[in-house]
Amino acid sequence: DDLDQIVTLPLEPGVELRFVTNPSEMETMLEYVNQGNLSQYADNAFVDELIAWLRFNKKDALAVMDGLYSVCSGNPEVPRWLGQMFVAGTKPQQQSDIDAKKLRSSAGAVLVASEADDKSSWVRTGQVYERLALKMTSLNLQSAFLNQPIEVTNLRGQFQSAMNLGSSLPQLLLRYGHAPSFPRSLRRSVDEVLI
């Protein structure tokens, strides 16, 4: 019933949702998530940027009111130095194994794809994602990004072909399902970010 409500979401011109629940397709998707992890975690610049965006404890999160608060992904609060050491020491295959377990335990995945890859397509993709996320939240469904095969440039086209998207370009990849809620990352108020 939940999936029936989600698949009827209004879309934007040139943007489509592709739901994947077939175990064989999920495994194909997982192969590309795995390759993306292997590529990203072997890239020092990626790891450095990830560390810069992580907030390893409440004090860090409250100080900046943005970023990725570690408890939101089920990780414990730790001092920043310890969190940095842990993330910097993550082996690519470790992250791949974690993501494989998460994807296999999900009810399904959804690809948000667009006909073009320009700024207006990105905005329309964001609008569709926003509707999708809000609808999932209203149905008490949890979702999480697994964008690795889209973020790694040389994998994106291969992923597009493997997922039979035709000429549509993958923009976002999410897994979803019923799960306990985690705390949400902190965000600054609208007044603080308006120019």
CSV table of C-alpha atoms in Angstrom, one decimal:
chain,number,residue,atom,x,y,z
A,1,ASP,CA,0.0,0.0,0.0
A,2,ASP,CA,2.8,2.4,0.9
A,3,LEU,CA,4.6,1.7,-2.4
A,4,ASP,CA,1.3,2.3,-4.3
A,5,GLN,CA,1.1,5.7,-2.8
A,6,ILE,CA,4.7,6.6,-3.6
A,7,VAL,CA,4.7,5.6,-7.2
A,8,THR,CA,1.8,7.9,-8.0
A,9,LEU,CA,3.7,11.0,-6.8
A,10,PRO,CA,3.5,14.0,-9.2
A,11,LEU,CA,6.7,14.4,-11.2
A,12,GLU,CA,8.3,17.3,-13.0
A,13,PRO,CA,8.9,17.4,-16.8
A,14,GLY,CA,11.9,15.3,-17.7
A,15,VAL,CA,12.3,13.6,-14.3
A,16,GLU,CA,11.3,10.0,-13.6
A,17,LEU,CA,11.4,7.6,-10.6
A,18,ARG,CA,12.5,4.1,-11.1
A,19,PHE,CA,11.6,1.7,-8.3
A,20,VAL,CA,13.7,-1.4,-7.8
A,21,THR,CA,12.5,-4.2,-5.6
A,22,ASN,CA,13.6,-7.2,-7.7
A,23,PRO,CA,16.5,-9.0,-5.8
A,24,SER,CA,18.5,-9.5,-9.0
A,25,GLU,CA,18.3,-5.8,-9.9
A,26,MET,CA,19.2,-4.9,-6.3
A,27,GLU,CA,22.3,-7.0,-6.6
A,28,THR,CA,23.3,-5.3,-9.8
A,29,MET,CA,22.8,-1.9,-8.1
A,30,LEU,CA,24.9,-3.2,-5.2
A,31,GLU,CA,27.8,-4.0,-7.5
A,32,TYR,CA,27.9,-0.4,-8.5
A,33,VAL,CA,27.5,1.0,-5.0
A,34,ASN,CA,30.5,-1.3,-4.1
A,35,GLN,CA,32.6,0.0,-7.0
A,36,GLY,CA,31.7,3.5,-6.0
A,37,ASN,CA,32.8,2.9,-2.4
A,38,LEU,CA,36.1,1.3,-3.5
A,39,SER,CA,36.8,4.4,-5.7
A,40,GLN,CA,35.7,7.0,-3.1
A,41,TYR,CA,37.4,5.6,0.0
A,42,ALA,CA,40.6,5.2,-2.0
A,43,ASP,CA,40.5,8.9,-2.8
A,44,ASN,CA,42.2,11.0,-0.1
A,45,ALA,CA,40.4,14.2,-1.3
A,46,PHE,CA,37.0,12.4,-0.9
A,47,VAL,CA,37.8,11.2,2.6
A,48,ASP,CA,39.1,14.6,3.7
A,49,GLU,CA,35.9,16.3,2.4
A,50,LEU,CA,33.8,13.7,4.2
A,51,ILE,CA,35.6,14.3,7.5
A,52,ALA,CA,35.1,18.0,7.0
A,53,TRP,CA,31.3,17.5,6.8
A,54,LEU,CA,31.0,15.0,9.7
A,55,ARG,CA,30.0,16.2,13.1
A,56,PHE,CA,31.2,13.5,15.5
A,57,ASN,CA,29.5,14.7,18.7
A,58,LYS,CA,26.7,17.0,19.8
A,59,LYS,CA,29.1,19.9,20.7
A,60,ASP,CA,30.5,19.9,17.1
A,61,ALA,CA,27.0,19.7,15.7
A,62,LEU,CA,25.7,22.6,17.8
A,63,ALA,CA,28.6,24.7,17.1
A,64,VAL,CA,27.9,24.8,13.3
A,65,MET,CA,24.3,23.6,13.0
A,66,ASP,CA,25.0,21.9,9.7
A,67,GLY,CA,26.8,18.8,8.3
A,68,LEU,CA,26.3,15.2,8.9
A,69,TYR,CA,25.8,14.4,12.6
A,70,SER,CA,27.3,10.9,13.2
A,71,VAL,CA,24.5,9.7,15.5
A,72,CYS,CA,22.0,10.3,12.6
A,73,SER,CA,23.6,7.3,10.8
A,74,GLY,CA,23.7,5.1,13.9
A,75,ASN,CA,27.2,5.8,14.9
A,76,PRO,CA,28.2,6.7,18.5
A,77,GLU,CA,29.3,10.2,19.6
A,78,VAL,CA,33.1,10.4,19.9
A,79,PRO,CA,35.7,13.2,20.3
A,80,ARG,CA,36.5,14.7,16.9
A,81,TRP,CA,40.0,13.4,16.9
A,82,LEU,CA,38.8,9.9,17.3
A,83,GLY,CA,36.1,10.2,14.7
A,84,GLN,CA,38.6,11.6,12.2
A,85,MET,CA,41.0,8.8,12.9
A,86,PHE,CA,38.2,6.2,12.4
A,87,VAL,CA,36.9,7.6,9.1
A,88,ALA,CA,40.4,8.2,7.7
A,89,GLY,CA,41.2,4.5,8.5
A,90,THR,CA,38.1,3.1,6.9
A,91,LYS,CA,39.0,0.5,4.4
A,92,PRO,CA,37.0,0.7,1.1
A,93,GLN,CA,35.8,-2.9,1.4
A,94,GLN,CA,34.6,-2.2,5.0
A,95,GLN,CA,32.3,0.6,3.8
A,96,SER,CA,31.1,-1.6,0.9
A,97,ASP,CA,30.2,-4.4,3.3
A,98,ILE,CA,28.3,-2.0,5.5
A,99,ASP,CA,26.3,-0.6,2.5
A,100,ALA,CA,25.6,-4.1,1.2
A,101,LYS,CA,24.1,-5.1,4.4
A,102,LYS,CA,22.0,-1.9,4.5
A,103,LEU,CA,20.8,-2.3,0.9
A,104,ARG,CA,19.9,-6.0,1.3
A,105,SER,CA,17.9,-5.2,4.4
A,106,SER,CA,15.9,-2.5,2.6
A,107,ALA,CA,12.4,-3.0,1.1
A,108,GLY,CA,13.7,-1.5,-2.2
A,109,ALA,CA,15.5,1.3,-3.8
A,110,VAL,CA,14.5,4.2,-6.0
A,111,LEU,CA,16.5,6.0,-8.7
A,112,VAL,CA,15.6,9.6,-9.6
A,113,ALA,CA,16.7,10.2,-13.2
A,114,SER,CA,16.4,13.1,-15.6
A,115,GLU,CA,16.4,13.5,-19.4
A,116,ALA,CA,19.1,16.2,-19.2
A,117,ASP,CA,22.0,17.1,-16.9
A,118,ASP,CA,21.7,20.9,-16.6
A,119,LYS,CA,20.8,23.3,-13.8
A,120,SER,CA,17.1,23.3,-14.5
A,121,SER,CA,17.0,19.5,-14.5
A,122,TRP,CA,18.8,19.4,-11.2
A,123,VAL,CA,16.2,21.8,-9.7
A,124,ARG,CA,13.4,19.6,-11.0
A,125,THR,CA,15.1,16.5,-9.7
A,126,GLY,CA,15.3,18.2,-6.3
A,127,GLN,CA,11.6,19.0,-6.4
A,128,VAL,CA,10.7,15.4,-7.1
A,129,TYR,CA,13.1,14.2,-4.4
A,130,GLU,CA,11.5,16.6,-1.9
A,131,ARG,CA,8.0,15.2,-2.7
A,132,LEU,CA,9.4,11.7,-2.4
A,133,ALA,CA,11.1,12.3,0.9
A,134,LEU,CA,8.1,14.1,2.4
A,135,LYS,CA,5.7,11.3,1.2
A,136,MET,CA,8.0,8.6,2.7
A,137,THR,CA,8.2,10.5,6.0
A,138,SER,CA,4.4,10.8,6.1
A,139,LEU,CA,4.2,7.0,5.7
A,140,ASN,CA,6.8,6.4,8.4
A,141,LEU,CA,9.3,5.1,5.8
A,142,GLN,CA,13.0,5.7,6.3
A,143,SER,CA,15.3,6.5,3.4
A,144,ALA,CA,19.0,7.0,2.9
A,145,PHE,CA,21.2,7.9,-0.1
A,146,LEU,CA,23.5,5.5,-1.8
A,147,ASN,CA,24.8,7.9,-4.5
A,148,GLN,CA,28.2,6.4,-4.9
A,149,PRO,CA,27.7,5.0,-8.5
A,150,ILE,CA,26.4,8.4,-9.5
A,151,GLU,CA,29.1,10.5,-7.8
A,152,VAL,CA,32.0,8.6,-9.4
A,153,THR,CA,32.1,10.0,-12.9
A,154,ASN,CA,33.5,6.9,-14.7
A,155,LEU,CA,30.8,4.7,-13.1
A,156,ARG,CA,27.8,6.8,-13.9
A,157,GLY,CA,27.3,5.8,-17.5
A,158,GLN,CA,28.0,2.2,-16.7
A,159,PHE,CA,25.4,2.3,-13.9
A,160,GLN,CA,22.9,4.0,-16.2
A,161,SER,CA,23.3,1.1,-18.7
A,162,ALA,CA,23.2,-1.6,-16.1
A,163,MET,CA,20.0,-0.2,-14.6
A,164,ASN,CA,18.4,0.0,-18.1
A,165,LEU,CA,17.7,3.7,-17.9
A,166,GLY,CA,18.0,4.3,-21.6
A,167,SER,CA,18.9,7.9,-22.2
A,168,SER,CA,17.7,9.0,-18.7
A,169,LEU,CA,20.6,10.1,-16.5
A,170,PRO,CA,20.8,8.8,-12.9
A,171,GLN,CA,20.8,11.8,-10.5
A,172,LEU,CA,20.0,10.2,-7.0
A,173,LEU,CA,19.8,6.8,-5.6
A,174,LEU,CA,18.0,6.0,-2.3
A,175,ARG,CA,17.2,2.9,-0.4
A,176,TYR,CA,14.0,2.8,1.7
A,177,GLY,CA,11.9,0.7,4.0
A,178,HIS,CA,10.5,0.4,7.5
A,179,ALA,CA,13.1,1.0,10.2
A,180,PRO,CA,13.5,2.7,13.6
A,181,SER,CA,14.0,6.4,13.3
A,182,PHE,CA,17.4,8.0,13.9
A,183,PRO,CA,17.9,11.6,15.1
A,184,ARG,CA,18.0,14.2,12.4
A,185,SER,CA,21.0,16.4,11.5
A,186,LEU,CA,20.8,19.9,12.9
A,187,ARG,CA,20.1,22.8,10.5
A,188,ARG,CA,20.3,26.5,10.9
A,189,SER,CA,17.1,28.5,10.9
A,190,VAL,CA,15.9,30.0,7.6
A,191,ASP,CA,16.6,33.5,9.0
A,192,GLU,CA,20.3,32.6,9.5
A,193,VAL,CA,20.8,31.6,5.9
A,194,LEU,CA,18.8,34.3,4.0
A,195,ILE,CA,20.9,37.0,2.4
